[in-house]
Short mmCIF file of C-alpha atoms and ligand atoms in Angstrom, two decimals:
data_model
loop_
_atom_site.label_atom_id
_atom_site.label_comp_id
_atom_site.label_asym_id
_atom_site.label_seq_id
_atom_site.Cartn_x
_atom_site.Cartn_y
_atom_site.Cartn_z
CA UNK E 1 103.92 75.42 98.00
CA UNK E 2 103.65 79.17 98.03
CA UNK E 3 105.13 80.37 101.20
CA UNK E 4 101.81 82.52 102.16
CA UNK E 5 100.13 79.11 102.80
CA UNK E 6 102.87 78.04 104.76
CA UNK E 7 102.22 81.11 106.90
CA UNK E 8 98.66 80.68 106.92
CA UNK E 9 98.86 77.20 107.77
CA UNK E 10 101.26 77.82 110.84
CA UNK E 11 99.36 81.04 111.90
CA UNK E 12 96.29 78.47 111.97
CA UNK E 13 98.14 75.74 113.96
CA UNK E 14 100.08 77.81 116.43
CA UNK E 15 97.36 76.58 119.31
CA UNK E 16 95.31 74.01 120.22
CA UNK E 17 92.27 73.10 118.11
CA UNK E 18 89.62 70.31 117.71
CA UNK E 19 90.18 69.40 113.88
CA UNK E 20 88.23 67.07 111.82
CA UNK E 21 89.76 65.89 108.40
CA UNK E 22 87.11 64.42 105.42
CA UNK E 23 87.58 62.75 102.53
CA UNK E 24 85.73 61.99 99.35
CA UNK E 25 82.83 59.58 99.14
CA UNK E 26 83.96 56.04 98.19
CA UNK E 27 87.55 57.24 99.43
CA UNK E 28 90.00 55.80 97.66
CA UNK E 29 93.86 55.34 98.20
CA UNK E 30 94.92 59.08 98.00
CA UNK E 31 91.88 60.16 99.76
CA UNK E 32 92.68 57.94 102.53
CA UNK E 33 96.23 58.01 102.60
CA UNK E 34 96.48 61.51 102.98
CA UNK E 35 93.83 61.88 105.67
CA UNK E 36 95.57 59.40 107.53
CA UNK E 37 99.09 60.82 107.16
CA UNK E 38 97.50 64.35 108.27
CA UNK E 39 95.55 62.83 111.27
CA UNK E 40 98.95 61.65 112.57
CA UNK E 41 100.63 64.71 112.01
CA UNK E 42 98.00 67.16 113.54
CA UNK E 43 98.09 64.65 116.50
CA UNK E 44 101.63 64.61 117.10
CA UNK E 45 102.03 68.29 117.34
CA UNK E 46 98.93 68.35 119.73
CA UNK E 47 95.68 69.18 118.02
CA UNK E 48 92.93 67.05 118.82
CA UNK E 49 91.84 65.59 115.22
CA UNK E 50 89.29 62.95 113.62
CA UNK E 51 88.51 61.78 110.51
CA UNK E 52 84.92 61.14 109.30
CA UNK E 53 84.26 59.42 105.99
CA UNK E 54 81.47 59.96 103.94
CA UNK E 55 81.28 56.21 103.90
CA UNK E 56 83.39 52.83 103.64
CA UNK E 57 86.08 52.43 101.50
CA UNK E 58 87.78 48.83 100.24
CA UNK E 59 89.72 46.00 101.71
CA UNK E 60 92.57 46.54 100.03
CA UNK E 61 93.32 49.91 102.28
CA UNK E 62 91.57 48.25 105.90
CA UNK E 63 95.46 47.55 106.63
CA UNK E 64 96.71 51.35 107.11
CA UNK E 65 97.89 52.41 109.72
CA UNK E 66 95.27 53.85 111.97
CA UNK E 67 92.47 53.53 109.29
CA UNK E 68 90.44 51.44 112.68
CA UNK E 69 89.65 54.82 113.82
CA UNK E 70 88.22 56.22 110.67
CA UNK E 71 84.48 57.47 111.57
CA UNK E 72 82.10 56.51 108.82
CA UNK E 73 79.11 59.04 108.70
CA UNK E 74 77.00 56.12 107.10
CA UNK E 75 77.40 54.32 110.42
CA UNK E 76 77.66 56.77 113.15
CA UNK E 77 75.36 59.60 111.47
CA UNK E 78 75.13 61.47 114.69
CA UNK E 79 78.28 61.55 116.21
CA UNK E 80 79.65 63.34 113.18
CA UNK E 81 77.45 65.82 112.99
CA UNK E 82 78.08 66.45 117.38
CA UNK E 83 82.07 66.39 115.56
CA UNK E 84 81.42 68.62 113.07
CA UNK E 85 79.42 70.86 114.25
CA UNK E 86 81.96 71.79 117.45
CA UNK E 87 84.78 71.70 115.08
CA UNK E 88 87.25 74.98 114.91
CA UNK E 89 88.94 73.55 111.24
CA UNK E 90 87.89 71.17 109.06
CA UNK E 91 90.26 69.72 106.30
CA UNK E 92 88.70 68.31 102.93
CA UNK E 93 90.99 66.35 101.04
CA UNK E 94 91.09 64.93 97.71
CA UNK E 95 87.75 66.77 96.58
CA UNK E 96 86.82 70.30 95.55
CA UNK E 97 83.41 70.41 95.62
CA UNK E 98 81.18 69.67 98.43
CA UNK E 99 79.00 67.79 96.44
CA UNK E 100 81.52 65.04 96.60
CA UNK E 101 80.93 64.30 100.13
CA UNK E 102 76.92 63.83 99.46
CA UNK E 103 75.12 63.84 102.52
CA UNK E 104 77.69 65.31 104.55
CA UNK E 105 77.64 68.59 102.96
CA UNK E 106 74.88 70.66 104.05
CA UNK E 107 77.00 69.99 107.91
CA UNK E 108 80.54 71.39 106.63
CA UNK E 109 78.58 73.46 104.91
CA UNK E 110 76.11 75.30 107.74
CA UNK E 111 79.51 74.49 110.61
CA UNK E 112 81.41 77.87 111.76
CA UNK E 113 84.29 75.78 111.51
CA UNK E 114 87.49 77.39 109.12
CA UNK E 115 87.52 75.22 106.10
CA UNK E 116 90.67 74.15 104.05
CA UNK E 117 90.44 72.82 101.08
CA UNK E 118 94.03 70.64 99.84
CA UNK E 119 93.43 69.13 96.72
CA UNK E 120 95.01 68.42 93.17
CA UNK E 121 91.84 68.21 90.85
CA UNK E 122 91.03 70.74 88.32
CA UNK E 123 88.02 73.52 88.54
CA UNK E 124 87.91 74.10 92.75
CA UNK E 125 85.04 75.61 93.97
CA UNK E 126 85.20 78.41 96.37
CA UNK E 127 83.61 77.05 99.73
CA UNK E 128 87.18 77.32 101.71
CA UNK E 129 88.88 79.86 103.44
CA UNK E 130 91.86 78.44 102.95
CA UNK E 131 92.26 76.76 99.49
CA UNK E 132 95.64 74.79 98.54
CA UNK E 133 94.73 73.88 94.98
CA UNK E 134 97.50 72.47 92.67
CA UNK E 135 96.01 70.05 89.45
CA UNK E 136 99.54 69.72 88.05
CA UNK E 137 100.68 67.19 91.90
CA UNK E 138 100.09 63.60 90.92
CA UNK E 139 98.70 63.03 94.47
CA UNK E 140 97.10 64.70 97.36
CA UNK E 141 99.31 62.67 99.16
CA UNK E 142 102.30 64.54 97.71
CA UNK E 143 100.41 67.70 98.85
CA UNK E 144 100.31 66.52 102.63
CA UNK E 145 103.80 65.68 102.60
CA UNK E 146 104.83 69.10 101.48
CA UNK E 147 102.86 70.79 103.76
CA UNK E 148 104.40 68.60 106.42
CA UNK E 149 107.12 68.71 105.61
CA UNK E 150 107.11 72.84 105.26
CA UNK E 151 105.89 72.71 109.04
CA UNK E 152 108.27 70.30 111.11
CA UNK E 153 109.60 67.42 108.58
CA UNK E 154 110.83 65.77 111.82
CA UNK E 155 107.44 64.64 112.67
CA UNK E 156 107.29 62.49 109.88
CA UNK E 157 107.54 58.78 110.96
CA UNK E 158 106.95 55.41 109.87
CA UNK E 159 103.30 55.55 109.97
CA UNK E 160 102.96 58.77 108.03
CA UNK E 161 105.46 57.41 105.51
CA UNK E 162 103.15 54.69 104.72
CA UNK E 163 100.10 56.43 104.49
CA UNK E 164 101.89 58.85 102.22
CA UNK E 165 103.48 56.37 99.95
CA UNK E 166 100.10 54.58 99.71
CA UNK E 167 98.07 57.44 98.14
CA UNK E 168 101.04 58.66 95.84
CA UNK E 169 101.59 55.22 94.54
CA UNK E 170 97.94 54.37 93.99
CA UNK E 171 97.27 57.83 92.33
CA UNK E 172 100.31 57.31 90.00
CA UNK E 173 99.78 53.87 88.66
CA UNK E 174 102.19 53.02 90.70
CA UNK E 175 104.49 55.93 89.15
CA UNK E 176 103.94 55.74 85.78
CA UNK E 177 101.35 58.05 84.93
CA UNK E 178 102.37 61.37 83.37
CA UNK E 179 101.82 63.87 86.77
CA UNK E 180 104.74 61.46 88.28
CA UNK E 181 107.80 63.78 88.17
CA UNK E 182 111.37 63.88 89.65
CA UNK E 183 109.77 65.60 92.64
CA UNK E 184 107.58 62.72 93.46
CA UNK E 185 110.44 60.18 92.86
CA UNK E 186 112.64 62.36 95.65
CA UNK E 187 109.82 62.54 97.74
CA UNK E 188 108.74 58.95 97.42
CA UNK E 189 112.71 58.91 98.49
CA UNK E 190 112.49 60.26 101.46
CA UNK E 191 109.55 58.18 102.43
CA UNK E 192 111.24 55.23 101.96
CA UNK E 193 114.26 56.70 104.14
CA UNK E 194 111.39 57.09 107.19
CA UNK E 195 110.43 53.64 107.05
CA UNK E 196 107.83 53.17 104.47
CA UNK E 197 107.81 49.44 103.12
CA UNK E 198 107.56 49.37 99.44
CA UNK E 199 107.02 45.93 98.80
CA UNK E 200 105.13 45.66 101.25
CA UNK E 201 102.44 48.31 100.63
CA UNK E 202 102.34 47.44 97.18
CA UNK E 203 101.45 43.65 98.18
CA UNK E 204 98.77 44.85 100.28
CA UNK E 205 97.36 46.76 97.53
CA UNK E 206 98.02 45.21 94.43
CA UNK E 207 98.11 41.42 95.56
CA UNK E 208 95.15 40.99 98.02
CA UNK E 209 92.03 39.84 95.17
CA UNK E 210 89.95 37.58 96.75
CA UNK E 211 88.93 34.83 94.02
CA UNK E 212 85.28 36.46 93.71
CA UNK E 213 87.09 39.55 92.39
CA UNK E 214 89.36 37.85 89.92
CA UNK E 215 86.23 35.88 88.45
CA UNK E 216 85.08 39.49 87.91
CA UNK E 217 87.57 40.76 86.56
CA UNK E 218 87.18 37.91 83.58
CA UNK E 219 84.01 38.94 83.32
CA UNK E 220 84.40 42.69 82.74
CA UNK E 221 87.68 41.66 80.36
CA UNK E 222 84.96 39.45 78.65
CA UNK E 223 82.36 42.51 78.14
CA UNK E 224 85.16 44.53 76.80
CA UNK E 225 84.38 45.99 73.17
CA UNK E 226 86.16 48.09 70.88
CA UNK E 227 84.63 50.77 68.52
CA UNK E 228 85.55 51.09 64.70
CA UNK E 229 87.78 53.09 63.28
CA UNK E 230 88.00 54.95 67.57
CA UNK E 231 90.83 54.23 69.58
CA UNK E 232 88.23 53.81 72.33
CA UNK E 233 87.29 50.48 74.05
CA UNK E 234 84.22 50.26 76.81
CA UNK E 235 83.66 47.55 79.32
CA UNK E 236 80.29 46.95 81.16
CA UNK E 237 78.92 44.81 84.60
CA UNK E 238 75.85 44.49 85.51
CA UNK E 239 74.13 44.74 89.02
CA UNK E 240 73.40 40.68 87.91
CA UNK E 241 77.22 40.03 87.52
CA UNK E 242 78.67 41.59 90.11
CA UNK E 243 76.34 40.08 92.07
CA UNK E 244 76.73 36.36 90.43
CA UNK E 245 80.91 37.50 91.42
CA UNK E 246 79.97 38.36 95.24
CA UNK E 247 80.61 41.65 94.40
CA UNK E 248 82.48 43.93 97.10
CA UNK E 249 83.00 47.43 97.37
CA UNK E 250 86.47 48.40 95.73
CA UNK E 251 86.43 45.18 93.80
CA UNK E 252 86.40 46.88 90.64
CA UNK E 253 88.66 49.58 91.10
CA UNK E 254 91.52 49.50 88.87
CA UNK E 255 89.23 47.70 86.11
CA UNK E 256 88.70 50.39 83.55
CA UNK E 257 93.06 50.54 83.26
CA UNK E 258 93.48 47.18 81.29
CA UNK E 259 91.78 49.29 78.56
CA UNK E 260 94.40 50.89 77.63
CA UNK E 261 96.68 48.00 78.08
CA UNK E 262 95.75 47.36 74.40
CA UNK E 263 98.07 48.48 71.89
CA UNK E 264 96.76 51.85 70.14
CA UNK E 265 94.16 52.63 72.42
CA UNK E 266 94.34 56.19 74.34
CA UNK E 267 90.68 56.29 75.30
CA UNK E 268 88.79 53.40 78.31
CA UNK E 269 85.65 53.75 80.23
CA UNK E 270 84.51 51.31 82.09
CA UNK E 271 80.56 51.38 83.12
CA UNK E 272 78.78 49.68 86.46
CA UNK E 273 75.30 49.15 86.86
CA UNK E 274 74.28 50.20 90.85
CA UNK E 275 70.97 49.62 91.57
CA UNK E 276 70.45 50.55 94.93
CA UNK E 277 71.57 54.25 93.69
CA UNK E 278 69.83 53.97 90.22
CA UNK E 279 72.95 55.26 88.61
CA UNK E 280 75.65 53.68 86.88
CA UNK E 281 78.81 54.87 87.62
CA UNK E 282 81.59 55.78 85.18
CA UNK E 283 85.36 55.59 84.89
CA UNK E 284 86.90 57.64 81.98
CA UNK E 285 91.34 56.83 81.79
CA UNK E 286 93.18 58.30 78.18
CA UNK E 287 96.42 58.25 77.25
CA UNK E 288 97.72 61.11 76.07
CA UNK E 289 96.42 64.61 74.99
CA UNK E 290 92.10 63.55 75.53
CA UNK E 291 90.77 65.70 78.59
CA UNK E 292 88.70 63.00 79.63
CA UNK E 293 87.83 65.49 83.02
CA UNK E 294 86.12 67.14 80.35
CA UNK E 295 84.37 64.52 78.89
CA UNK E 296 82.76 63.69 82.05
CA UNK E 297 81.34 67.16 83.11
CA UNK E 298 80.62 67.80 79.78
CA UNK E 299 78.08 64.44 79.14
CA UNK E 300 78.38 62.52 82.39
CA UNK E 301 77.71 64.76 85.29
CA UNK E 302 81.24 64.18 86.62
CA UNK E 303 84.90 65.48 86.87
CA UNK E 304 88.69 64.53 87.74
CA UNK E 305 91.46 65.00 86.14
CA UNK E 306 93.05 65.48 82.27
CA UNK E 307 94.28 61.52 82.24
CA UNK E 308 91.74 60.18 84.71
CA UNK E 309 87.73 61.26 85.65
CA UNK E 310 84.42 59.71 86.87
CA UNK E 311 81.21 60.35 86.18
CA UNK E 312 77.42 59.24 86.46
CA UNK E 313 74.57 58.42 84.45
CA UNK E 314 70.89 57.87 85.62
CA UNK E 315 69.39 56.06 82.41
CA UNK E 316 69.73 52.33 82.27
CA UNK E 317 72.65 50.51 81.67
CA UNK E 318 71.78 49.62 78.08
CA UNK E 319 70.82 53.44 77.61
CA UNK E 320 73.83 54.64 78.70
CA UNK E 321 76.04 52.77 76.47
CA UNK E 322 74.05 54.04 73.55
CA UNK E 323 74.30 57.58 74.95
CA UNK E 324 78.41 56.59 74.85
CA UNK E 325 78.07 55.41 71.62
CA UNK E 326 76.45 58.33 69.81
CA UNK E 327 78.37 60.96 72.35
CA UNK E 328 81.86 59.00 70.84
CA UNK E 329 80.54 60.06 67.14
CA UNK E 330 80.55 63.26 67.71
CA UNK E 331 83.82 63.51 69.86
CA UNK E 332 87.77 63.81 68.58
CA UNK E 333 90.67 61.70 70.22
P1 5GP C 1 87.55 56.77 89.49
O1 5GP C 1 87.27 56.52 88.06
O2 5GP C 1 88.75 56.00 89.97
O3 5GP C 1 86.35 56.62 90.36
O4 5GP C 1 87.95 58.30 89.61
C1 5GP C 1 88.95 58.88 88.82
C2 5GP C 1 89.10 60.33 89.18
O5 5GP C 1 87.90 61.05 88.87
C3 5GP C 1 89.34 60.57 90.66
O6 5GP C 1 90.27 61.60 90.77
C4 5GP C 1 88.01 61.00 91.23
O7 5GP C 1 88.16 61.88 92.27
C5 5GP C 1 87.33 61.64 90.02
N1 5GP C 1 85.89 61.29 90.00
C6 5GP C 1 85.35 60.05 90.01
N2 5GP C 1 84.02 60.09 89.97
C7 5GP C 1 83.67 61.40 89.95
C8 5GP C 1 82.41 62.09 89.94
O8 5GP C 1 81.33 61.52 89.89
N3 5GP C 1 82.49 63.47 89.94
C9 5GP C 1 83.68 64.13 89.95
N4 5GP C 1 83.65 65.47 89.95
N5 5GP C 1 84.86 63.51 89.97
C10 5GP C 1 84.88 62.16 89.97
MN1 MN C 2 93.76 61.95 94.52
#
């Protein structure tokens, strides 16, 4: 962290200020995690600070601590606006475009409030006056702990050790995926030294599937298909089977990864019919040198990162695997 921002962020800090942190829509570990962890933090050294949420996020992450007082603008619509709009900073985390917080925008958007933008995905946008932008950190999560750490690493307790091992574990496989480096092992260190739980957090993550979600699961290992002579493999679920599964939000995540469980293959998407959006929603993973960010904002309206990206398509669900299909003929992995 360039010690300019550290400046910045301390000149920013020095006094009192009503704060309101955001994450992405459909938040997911990192997004969460980090919020959480900076919520704390901004609390303990006095600032009054909230987070809103575009919307809910899954079970799997309603155990964090201090996640009960999450606002959710899908719920309490006015009362984050009345937040917002008397707000002197506003954090967005884990995004870098304002189009990734959907309805919310046009209010962080039209507030006076100074906006910082911390974030580890390629191509920011510009809408911050503060921008700490780094697509080569595994983690937002690892972001937020440098940054508090920079500030006053005494502050960092139990709670924000779990909230920051959360996000950097989910957004690394667990550590295995290639932005995990020595730094994030001696950070995950010290986390672990403050009190975060490791087997615990991981349980709550990784082992909580309710049956429903398991069944589904079979089914979208079921649909998988694998295309000639590609090392590419594409799974599908229907609005029909999620809902014949009891489908729940954040029951899928983690899906499109068994892809690449199979020997050879550096290239899985995985594609879910929504039909109260229209869209279906898209999860690109490779192995290896394929930018699938690319591949998403080039043909599926999306974005992320080199090894990991999401995008969105509004023709059906039968239409948009041909689109994949003829897109992958013209494509080299
Ligand atoms: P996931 O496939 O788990 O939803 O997302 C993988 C990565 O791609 C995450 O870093 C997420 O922020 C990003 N991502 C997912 N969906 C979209 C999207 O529709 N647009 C953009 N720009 N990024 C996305
Ligand atoms: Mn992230």
């Amino acid at each position: 962290m360039k010690k300019k921002l550290i400046l910045a962020f301390n000149e920013l800090l020095s006094s009192t200020k009503k704060i309101i942190i955001i994450p992405h829509k459909n938040p997911d570990g990192d997004a969460i995690g980090s919020t959480l962890s900076l919520n704390f933090f901004l609390n303990k050294i006095g600032h009054k600070s909230k987070i809103i949420s575009p919307n809910h996020y899954p079970d799997f992450l309603k155990w964090m601590p201090g996640q009960e007082k999450i606002i959710k603008f899908s719920d309490e619509e006015k009362k984050s606006k009345t937040l917002i709009q008397s707000a002197d900073l506003i954090f967005t985390l884990d995004f870098n475009n304002l189009s990734r917080i959907d309805e919310l925008e046009p209010f962080v958007r039209n507030s006076k409030a100074i906006k910082i933008m911390i974030d580890h995905h390629e191509n920011p946008d510009n809408y911050a006056q503060i921008t700490y932008s780094d697509s080569s950190i595994g983690s937002t999560c690892e972001m937020i702990f440098d940054l508090i750490y920079q500030l006053n690493k005494d502050q960092i307790d139990e709670k924000i050790a779990t909230c920051l091992y959360t996000g950097i574990m989910t957004d690394s496989g667990s550590f295995r995926f290639p932005s995990t480096t020595a730094k994030t092992h001696q950070v995950i260190s010290k986390l672990i030294e403050k009190g975060a739980k490791h087997s615990e957090i991981h349980q709550h993550i990784y082992d909580s599937y309710t049956f429903n979600r398991m069944q589904l699961l079979g089914t979208a290992l079921n649909n998988l298909k694998k295309i000639d002579s590609l090392p590419v493999v594409y799974m599908t679920l229907s609005q029909e089977e999620l809902n014949q599964n009891k489908f729940k939000k954040g029951d899928t995540e983690g899906f499109v990864n068994y892809g690449l469980n199979l020997k050879g293959v550096l290239f899985a998407i995985i594609m879910i019919e929504n039909e109260q959006d229209k869209i279906i929603k898209m999860s690109f993973r490779s192995k290896g040198g394929f930018d699938v960010n690319k591949f998403a904002k080039i043909y599926f309206n999306g974005g992320g990162h080199v090894n990991a990206a999401g995008g969105i398509s509004r023709l059906s669900l039968k239409e948009t695997e041909s689109k994949l299909l003829s897109v992958l003929k013209k494509i080299k992995i």
